[in-house]
């Protein structure tokens, strides 16, 4: 008899015990249902095991597997505890089976979930000692575990030593690179995977599409699109979501829309990816209209959907609409607003100059605000020249002990001090940052040309064509000065003269990428640039003028949103 509910399982188990007809087969079926079925009961499965610890390894492996699939950290600890119990079997009186090759992958998964690096390495040593080091599933689990905890060097070492690699092996390593902001390495590994002849599945495609999205590698993303079409996995919901996200983040909204239109059965993830793409490209009305259309199709939004529609309001300064959607989270969907939802509202109010309202909004939050929320408001205070409020909030941030271990708070504080000429306070902040060993992430910009992604940092002389790039930059500035370009030296938060500040501005990474794009990308083609930080006002004005003087369409993705520059105007309407 097939078990379909936990209530039925309990009745059957009672019947077996009462009639003394319990055997290995029916106990195994009941146990498997309780442990692995969505309508099962993991605690009951554990009770079965505890009442008879001499059961074979299948039972132990099954419950450890169930624990490893859980999102509850307590379950991961219970899996490790059970694993240790198995290891102690020679010294106990219960004939408990030793871990086998099926046990270790789930144990490694729990170590990865809990970020237990030393324990994961100990399990690795035990695997080698027990002679399981060449098992493919265990090797894949090791690559995943080391990638997940940030030990990419060790993960790559395990990966490179594998005699045979399947698609899971490659995908785990690619995922590791993408998750730790190394998208170019992920793409390079994917190219090697194709050469090796391994069949691409949906998981591998999604992983490399994420790398393409992060790096702006549009041509590689298009090639992956072609591969998934050829493999017949193009219309899978998760693949379509990844394609929409990739095209949106690579500045090709037309292709994202085409993929979206091809999807017949759209789930919340497909809708959310498209709404997000519209919002970050500044098409905020269209994003909001699509959200309404999604509701009309009876698709219930999730937390991420609400975040992206609030982002659309934020990007256009739609305060009234933002409040409406924020309140809908609770009233219509019974969803508790998350810290991300509150963050969007604070940013929306702060960017619009409603600084007091934004501060009051933070203070009224039901959860403790994090450093990011306060930094958002402090940055807006700097933009709107409310230095007094900015300094007061920075002291509050310091007293609360928030941001002590990240560079963002210190960088923001030093910029606020620099903006009002308090150079001594700026120097003290930077010195404190250095003492704590905190490093500011360097600004970088990427541009893809002929299928190759080129990355630039400020004042980058390491590029093979650096000489041509700097000559082009000088020519660009000469042309722009005739159009009235005047460098916004106030953007440089360093104590130096205006001439030195102008040079600093000229050498910003996105300007270097733009110069290289003008050299290498044929006239009439769009220039797409991806920047890891927020664009400064000078670079923004520079791009607008270049688009007019050179008659080139330029698309720049910064940390906040997309900017489409055309004929001297920007899609953001100077609101970002």
XYZ file of C-alpha atoms in Angstrom:
576
model
C 0.000 0.000 0.000
C 1.379 3.378 -1.014
C 1.709 5.920 1.831
C 0.442 9.398 0.903
C 0.204 11.241 4.242
C 1.912 11.221 7.630
C -1.392 10.360 9.307
C -1.654 7.267 7.121
C 1.976 6.370 7.860
C 1.356 6.504 11.627
C -1.739 4.288 11.317
C 0.154 1.734 9.222
C 3.089 1.708 11.616
C 0.749 1.112 14.579
C -0.949 -1.680 12.656
C 2.390 -3.363 11.829
C 3.476 -3.226 15.462
C 0.146 -4.480 16.802
C -0.057 -7.388 14.376
C 3.703 -8.064 14.646
C 3.992 -7.940 10.854
C 6.659 -5.270 10.723
C 9.477 -6.281 8.382
C 12.428 -4.581 6.731
C 10.498 -3.616 3.606
C 7.514 -1.894 5.214
C 9.698 -0.195 7.857
C 11.984 1.091 5.104
C 9.007 2.494 3.169
C 7.592 4.235 6.249
C 10.990 5.618 7.220
C 11.726 6.938 3.705
C 8.330 8.662 3.552
C 8.802 10.283 6.974
C 12.339 11.448 6.157
C 12.105 12.580 2.538
C 8.493 13.310 1.652
C 7.384 16.986 1.752
C 4.421 15.822 3.873
C 6.589 13.591 6.070
C 7.928 14.156 9.576
C 11.686 14.245 10.026
C 11.398 13.978 13.817
C 9.410 10.756 13.478
C 12.017 9.317 11.106
C 14.708 10.137 13.659
C 12.605 8.428 16.365
C 12.481 5.241 14.282
C 16.260 5.322 13.935
C 16.863 6.088 17.622
C 14.672 3.175 18.706
C 16.791 0.793 16.647
C 20.350 2.132 16.161
C 21.487 -1.147 14.565
C 19.620 -0.415 11.355
C 21.804 -0.470 8.233
C 23.572 2.486 6.603
C 20.610 3.267 4.308
C 18.660 4.656 7.266
C 21.532 6.792 8.509
C 22.343 8.103 5.049
C 18.691 8.863 4.327
C 18.186 10.970 7.434
C 21.531 12.758 7.015
C 20.484 13.468 3.428
C 17.148 14.874 4.658
C 18.924 17.072 7.203
C 21.341 18.361 4.539
C 18.450 19.421 2.265
C 16.801 21.422 5.032
C 17.128 25.201 5.319
C 17.279 24.901 9.108
C 20.867 25.226 10.454
C 19.881 23.088 13.471
C 19.193 20.199 11.096
C 22.652 20.563 9.586
C 24.171 20.305 13.060
C 22.044 17.234 13.752
C 23.370 15.636 10.566
C 26.945 16.218 11.707
C 26.109 14.863 15.159
C 24.689 11.695 13.606
C 27.778 11.389 11.403
C 30.005 11.539 14.496
C 27.818 8.876 16.140
C 28.454 6.615 13.138
C 32.204 7.216 13.377
C 32.139 6.089 17.022
C 30.456 2.770 16.174
C 33.530 0.580 16.866
C 33.609 1.883 20.474
C 29.880 1.666 21.268
C 27.740 -1.359 21.941
C 25.235 -0.863 19.169
C 26.633 -2.231 15.883
C 26.068 1.148 14.190
C 27.252 1.170 10.525
C 30.322 3.203 9.607
C 29.926 6.085 7.115
C 30.229 4.953 3.511
C 30.641 6.722 0.155
C 26.951 7.742 0.211
C 27.301 9.452 3.599
C 30.108 11.904 2.869
C 28.494 14.067 0.130
C 25.622 14.996 2.489
C 27.994 15.652 5.390
C 30.102 17.945 3.197
C 26.935 19.761 2.138
C 26.131 20.477 5.797
C 29.683 21.771 6.379
C 29.208 24.076 3.382
C 25.821 25.335 4.632
C 27.271 26.101 8.085
C 30.543 27.542 6.659
C 32.536 25.093 8.810
C 35.909 25.302 7.065
C 38.123 23.424 9.599
C 35.516 20.681 10.044
C 35.111 20.390 6.273
C 38.847 19.926 5.900
C 38.814 17.263 8.628
C 36.084 15.390 6.755
C 38.207 15.711 3.590
C 41.130 14.105 5.442
C 38.891 11.298 6.648
C 37.647 10.706 3.088
C 41.232 10.280 1.906
C 42.051 8.007 4.839
C 39.027 5.779 4.167
C 39.906 5.446 0.481
C 36.944 7.363 -0.940
C 39.020 10.157 -2.509
C 38.399 9.043 -6.103
C 34.614 8.760 -5.772
C 33.043 11.200 -8.286
C 30.115 12.208 -6.061
C 32.409 12.864 -3.114
C 34.817 14.875 -5.299
C 31.908 16.979 -6.581
C 30.763 17.542 -2.998
C 34.285 18.652 -2.047
C 34.446 21.138 -4.921
C 31.035 22.496 -3.888
C 31.956 22.672 -0.194
C 35.253 24.493 -0.739
C 33.649 26.867 -3.258
C 30.775 27.624 -0.900
C 33.083 28.547 2.014
C 35.333 30.738 -0.146
C 38.293 28.339 -0.377
C 38.402 28.666 -4.170
C 42.081 27.726 -4.414
C 41.470 24.379 -2.684
C 38.279 23.839 -4.704
C 40.224 24.376 -7.925
C 42.972 22.029 -6.727
C 40.416 19.248 -6.085
C 38.770 20.003 -9.442
C 42.055 19.913 -11.392
C 43.046 16.577 -9.832
C 39.814 14.840 -10.833
C 40.382 12.050 -13.352
C 36.809 12.341 -14.654
C 34.526 15.387 -14.434
C 30.815 15.408 -15.146
C 28.588 18.436 -15.659
C 28.079 18.736 -11.872
C 31.847 19.057 -11.361
C 32.132 21.895 -13.866
C 28.988 23.639 -12.644
C 30.122 23.564 -8.998
C 33.415 25.227 -9.895
C 31.783 27.776 -12.206
C 29.251 28.573 -9.462
C 32.083 29.102 -6.993
C 33.736 31.701 -9.231
C 30.458 33.539 -9.894
C 29.474 33.580 -6.218
C 32.807 35.129 -5.254
C 32.771 37.886 -7.885
C 35.087 36.194 -10.371
C 32.779 36.062 -13.406
C 35.559 36.179 -15.999
C 37.166 33.079 -14.478
C 33.739 31.403 -14.535
C 33.302 32.169 -18.234
C 36.805 30.921 -19.050
C 36.061 27.635 -17.247
C 32.768 27.289 -19.113
C 34.669 27.625 -22.404
C 36.953 24.798 -21.258
C 33.898 22.720 -20.371
C 32.551 23.112 -23.916
C 35.905 22.085 -25.388
C 35.969 19.006 -23.132
C 32.717 17.815 -24.701
C 30.609 17.791 -21.516
C 26.895 18.257 -22.243
C 25.466 21.531 -20.960
C 22.407 21.185 -18.725
C 20.133 23.850 -17.270
C 22.185 24.213 -14.062
C 25.429 24.822 -15.981
C 23.704 27.268 -18.322
C 22.222 29.228 -15.410
C 25.604 29.420 -13.661
C 27.471 30.817 -16.651
C 24.591 33.171 -17.514
C 24.991 34.654 -14.038
C 28.682 35.188 -14.824
C 27.771 36.849 -18.129
C 25.287 39.105 -16.320
C 27.877 40.164 -13.734
C 30.639 40.861 -16.253
C 28.589 42.211 -19.160
C 29.755 39.411 -21.471
C 26.829 39.736 -23.897
C 28.317 37.690 -26.748
C 28.990 34.718 -24.454
C 25.451 35.041 -23.077
C 24.058 34.977 -26.622
C 26.077 31.836 -27.347
C 24.685 30.151 -24.215
C 21.206 31.182 -25.409
C 21.905 29.348 -28.660
C 23.153 26.268 -26.788
C 20.055 25.977 -24.567
C 17.839 26.337 -27.621
C 19.748 23.557 -29.336
C 19.523 21.330 -26.221
C 15.786 21.880 -25.932
C 15.961 23.427 -22.449
C 15.325 27.004 -23.606
C 11.766 27.294 -22.290
C 12.478 25.937 -18.806
C 11.368 28.582 -16.328
C 14.695 28.823 -14.501
C 16.660 29.088 -17.770
C 14.350 31.800 -19.127
C 14.683 33.725 -15.858
C 18.484 33.556 -16.136
C 18.369 34.662 -19.798
C 16.106 37.635 -19.020
C 18.390 38.636 -16.149
C 21.510 38.257 -18.318
C 20.173 40.310 -21.232
C 18.842 42.987 -18.868
C 22.133 43.303 -16.999
C 24.124 43.328 -20.245
C 22.114 46.350 -21.408
C 20.078 44.507 -24.049
C 16.510 44.957 -22.872
C 15.078 44.173 -26.331
C 16.421 40.605 -26.162
C 15.224 40.225 -22.553
C 11.727 41.245 -23.635
C 11.805 38.763 -26.534
C 12.698 35.900 -24.172
C 9.919 36.989 -21.801
C 7.396 37.064 -24.668
C 8.399 33.513 -25.675
C 7.519 32.100 -22.241
C 3.986 30.714 -22.188
C 3.679 29.570 -18.571
C 5.298 32.433 -16.620
C 6.002 31.891 -12.941
C 6.745 34.614 -10.392
C 10.498 34.364 -11.086
C 10.101 35.076 -14.826
C 7.828 38.039 -14.104
C 10.175 39.383 -11.427
C 13.233 39.162 -13.693
C 11.465 41.187 -16.403
C 10.095 43.789 -13.966
C 13.587 44.137 -12.482
C 15.090 44.621 -15.945
C 12.623 47.387 -16.778
C 13.154 49.084 -13.408
C 16.945 49.169 -13.551
C 16.839 50.524 -17.128
C 14.759 53.468 -15.992
C 11.527 52.226 -17.582
C 9.771 52.564 -14.261
C 6.221 53.170 -15.512
C 6.509 50.063 -17.683
C 7.843 48.098 -14.681
C 4.878 49.148 -12.537
C 2.419 48.380 -15.366
C 3.942 44.909 -15.708
C 3.586 44.330 -11.967
C -0.132 45.160 -12.286
C -0.390 42.822 -15.300
C 1.266 40.051 -13.282
C -1.368 40.446 -10.561
C -4.121 40.295 -13.196
C -2.652 36.956 -14.320
C -3.153 35.699 -10.728
C 0.559 35.341 -10.093
C 1.272 36.168 -6.444
C 4.383 38.339 -5.940
C 7.129 37.213 -3.596
C 9.523 39.312 -1.493
C 11.877 39.827 -4.432
C 9.040 41.057 -6.682
C 8.035 43.673 -4.137
C 11.675 44.773 -3.847
C 12.018 45.353 -7.600
C 8.743 47.263 -7.931
C 9.799 49.470 -5.006
C 13.125 49.948 -6.814
C 11.192 51.163 -9.856
C 9.480 53.774 -7.667
C 12.839 54.711 -6.145
C 14.498 55.166 -9.530
C 11.784 57.603 -10.622
C 11.184 59.389 -7.328
C 7.582 58.102 -7.117
C 7.058 58.551 -3.371
C 3.249 58.160 -3.325
C 3.364 54.994 -5.438
C 6.190 53.637 -3.286
C 4.112 53.997 -0.129
C 1.181 52.332 -1.878
C 3.157 49.246 -2.889
C 4.925 49.108 0.488
C 1.593 49.047 2.320
C 0.220 46.445 -0.105
C 2.900 44.020 1.082
C 1.070 43.700 4.384
C -2.555 44.406 3.465
C -2.992 42.411 0.263
C -0.385 39.667 0.517
C 0.018 39.158 4.265
C 3.759 39.515 3.732
C 5.921 41.092 6.408
C 8.138 43.807 4.886
C 11.813 42.816 4.831
C 14.876 44.942 5.499
C 15.244 45.249 1.692
C 11.738 46.728 1.408
C 12.505 49.252 4.136
C 15.804 50.029 2.406
C 14.048 50.856 -0.874
C 11.661 53.203 0.925
C 14.463 54.969 2.789
C 16.390 55.401 -0.458
C 13.263 56.673 -2.221
C 12.612 59.297 0.473
C 16.258 60.259 0.926
C 17.002 60.701 -2.779
C 13.960 62.937 -3.049
C 15.332 65.184 -0.316
C 12.817 64.048 2.346
C 15.663 63.535 4.823
C 13.706 63.992 8.048
C 10.919 61.737 6.788
C 13.497 59.103 5.864
C 15.104 59.305 9.314
C 11.706 59.024 11.021
C 10.877 56.063 8.775
C 14.054 54.266 9.911
C 13.375 54.977 13.587
C 9.829 53.566 13.256
C 10.981 50.253 11.755
C 9.892 47.106 13.631
C 13.368 45.571 13.216
C 16.792 46.990 14.001
C 18.102 48.987 11.017
C 21.450 47.872 9.647
C 24.462 49.983 8.678
C 23.441 49.983 5.004
C 20.191 51.813 5.779
C 21.963 54.514 7.778
C 24.636 54.853 5.070
C 21.916 55.330 2.455
C 20.523 58.258 4.415
C 23.956 59.711 5.201
C 24.882 59.650 1.510
C 21.675 61.516 0.669
C 22.533 64.088 3.364
C 25.862 64.640 1.606
C 24.136 65.011 -1.785
C 21.582 67.475 -0.368
C 24.264 69.361 1.623
C 22.713 68.580 5.030
C 26.118 68.181 6.676
C 24.820 68.642 10.206
C 22.431 65.693 9.896
C 25.107 63.603 8.160
C 27.624 64.115 10.977
C 25.000 63.413 13.657
C 23.988 60.171 11.932
C 27.623 59.126 11.505
C 28.151 59.500 15.258
C 24.994 57.476 15.864
C 26.301 54.763 13.520
C 29.582 54.713 15.422
C 27.896 54.569 18.842
C 25.722 51.670 17.699
C 28.855 49.791 16.664
C 27.520 49.299 13.145
C 29.872 49.242 10.194
C 32.955 48.645 12.358
C 34.114 45.788 10.197
C 33.267 47.014 6.697
C 34.956 49.706 4.672
C 31.719 51.292 3.395
C 30.950 53.262 6.567
C 34.483 54.641 6.834
C 34.641 55.612 3.166
C 31.301 57.390 3.419
C 32.409 59.247 6.567
C 35.677 60.365 4.948
C 33.781 61.586 1.865
C 31.349 63.593 3.998
C 34.249 65.252 5.821
C 36.045 65.929 2.526
C 32.931 67.479 0.975
C 32.988 70.243 3.629
C 36.787 70.595 3.719
C 37.362 68.820 7.052
C 40.582 67.238 5.857
C 41.909 66.390 9.333
C 38.733 64.457 10.182
C 38.950 62.709 6.818
C 42.590 61.750 7.482
C 41.720 60.400 10.946
C 38.907 58.300 9.480
C 41.190 56.872 6.805
C 43.894 56.143 9.388
C 41.392 54.282 11.574
C 40.271 52.330 8.520
C 43.868 51.371 7.737
C 44.501 50.270 11.327
C 41.544 47.910 11.091
C 42.928 46.489 7.850
C 39.864 47.574 5.869
C 40.376 48.172 2.154
C 38.198 50.206 -0.198
C 37.080 48.081 -3.147
C 38.728 49.557 -6.242
C 36.504 51.045 -8.913
C 36.566 49.001 -12.104
C 34.774 49.025 -15.450
C 34.345 46.280 -18.018
C 33.665 46.458 -21.727
C 33.199 43.536 -24.106
C 34.784 43.798 -27.546
C 34.767 40.970 -30.092
C 33.766 38.465 -27.414
C 36.562 39.466 -25.019
C 35.837 41.321 -21.766
C 38.385 44.048 -20.975
C 38.579 45.333 -17.413
C 39.955 48.736 -16.408
C 40.760 50.345 -13.076
C 41.460 54.010 -12.437
C 44.603 55.238 -14.237
C 45.115 51.795 -15.754
C 48.402 51.668 -17.695
C 48.516 47.858 -17.806
C 46.267 47.375 -20.811
C 48.187 46.336 -23.967
C 46.747 49.341 -25.820
C 47.104 51.828 -22.948
C 49.060 54.281 -25.119
C 46.271 54.550 -27.692
C 43.650 54.814 -24.952
C 45.268 57.814 -23.254
C 45.817 59.570 -26.588
C 42.123 59.028 -27.363
C 41.200 60.382 -23.917
C 43.112 63.619 -24.548
C 41.390 64.051 -27.914
C 37.993 63.425 -26.303
C 38.604 66.085 -23.645
C 39.728 68.627 -26.258
C 36.483 68.132 -28.194
C 34.334 68.288 -25.063
C 35.933 71.481 -23.770
C 34.785 73.188 -26.972
C 31.249 72.131 -25.996
C 31.610 73.707 -22.550
C 32.793 70.672 -20.558
C 34.238 71.683 -17.202
C 35.446 68.865 -14.882
C 33.457 68.619 -11.629
C 36.525 68.743 -9.400
C 34.325 68.739 -6.283
C 33.845 65.014 -6.939
C 37.497 64.344 -6.032
C 37.680 63.848 -2.256
C 41.427 64.470 -2.047
C 43.393 67.486 -0.842
C 45.042 68.622 -4.098
C 44.785 71.478 -6.603
C 42.080 71.622 -9.269
C 44.426 70.624 -12.099
C 45.419 67.416 -10.310
C 41.763 66.724 -9.531
C 40.861 67.120 -13.215
C 43.505 64.511 -14.125
C 42.121 62.150 -11.471
C 38.634 62.505 -12.943
C 39.852 61.937 -16.496
C 41.424 58.625 -15.480
C 38.273 57.108 -13.979
C 37.792 53.517 -15.112
C 34.586 54.075 -17.128
C 36.266 56.857 -19.137
C 39.133 54.488 -19.998
C 36.626 51.829 -21.042
C 34.733 54.389 -23.107
C 37.900 55.554 -24.878
C 38.755 51.964 -25.738
C 35.204 51.403 -26.986
C 35.463 54.431 -29.292
C 38.726 53.044 -30.691
C 37.579 49.451 -31.202
C 33.784 49.417 -31.667
C 32.599 50.396 -35.128
C 30.512 53.569 -35.533
C 26.797 52.972 -35.243
C 27.173 50.173 -32.695
C 26.225 50.684 -29.060
C 28.972 50.922 -26.467
C 28.131 48.934 -23.315
C 30.083 49.444 -20.074
C 29.641 47.758 -16.682
C 30.944 49.565 -13.575
C 31.102 48.058 -10.074
C 30.512 51.349 -8.204
C 28.099 54.259 -8.504
C 28.958 56.634 -11.369
C 30.209 60.048 -10.283
C 28.578 63.242 -11.561
C 31.582 64.108 -13.714
C 31.575 60.758 -15.525
C 27.823 61.053 -16.007
C 28.150 64.502 -17.608
C 31.130 63.278 -19.650
C 29.107 60.380 -21.094
C 26.216 62.673 -22.019
C 28.504 65.019 -23.949
C 30.345 62.174 -25.696
C 27.032 60.685 -26.861
C 26.217 64.054 -28.469
C 29.614 65.024 -29.892
C 30.469 61.543 -31.222
C 26.865 60.587 -32.033
C 27.232 57.268 -30.217
C 24.701 55.433 -28.059
C 26.343 54.540 -24.754
C 24.879 52.214 -22.125
C 26.507 52.227 -18.681
C 25.485 49.949 -15.834
C 26.677 51.187 -12.470
C 25.955 49.781 -9.013
C 22.607 51.583 -8.873
C 21.042 51.310 -12.329
C 21.474 51.613 -16.105
C 22.173 54.881 -17.895
C 21.296 55.088 -21.601
C 23.146 58.063 -23.085
C 21.923 59.343 -26.438
C 22.379 62.697 -28.165
C 23.408 64.444 -24.945
C 20.653 63.068 -22.714
C 20.468 60.222 -20.187
C 17.546 57.898 -19.539
C 17.828 58.578 -15.788
C 17.047 62.280 -16.393
C 19.924 63.082 -14.017
C 18.107 61.389 -11.130
C 20.183 58.577 -9.717
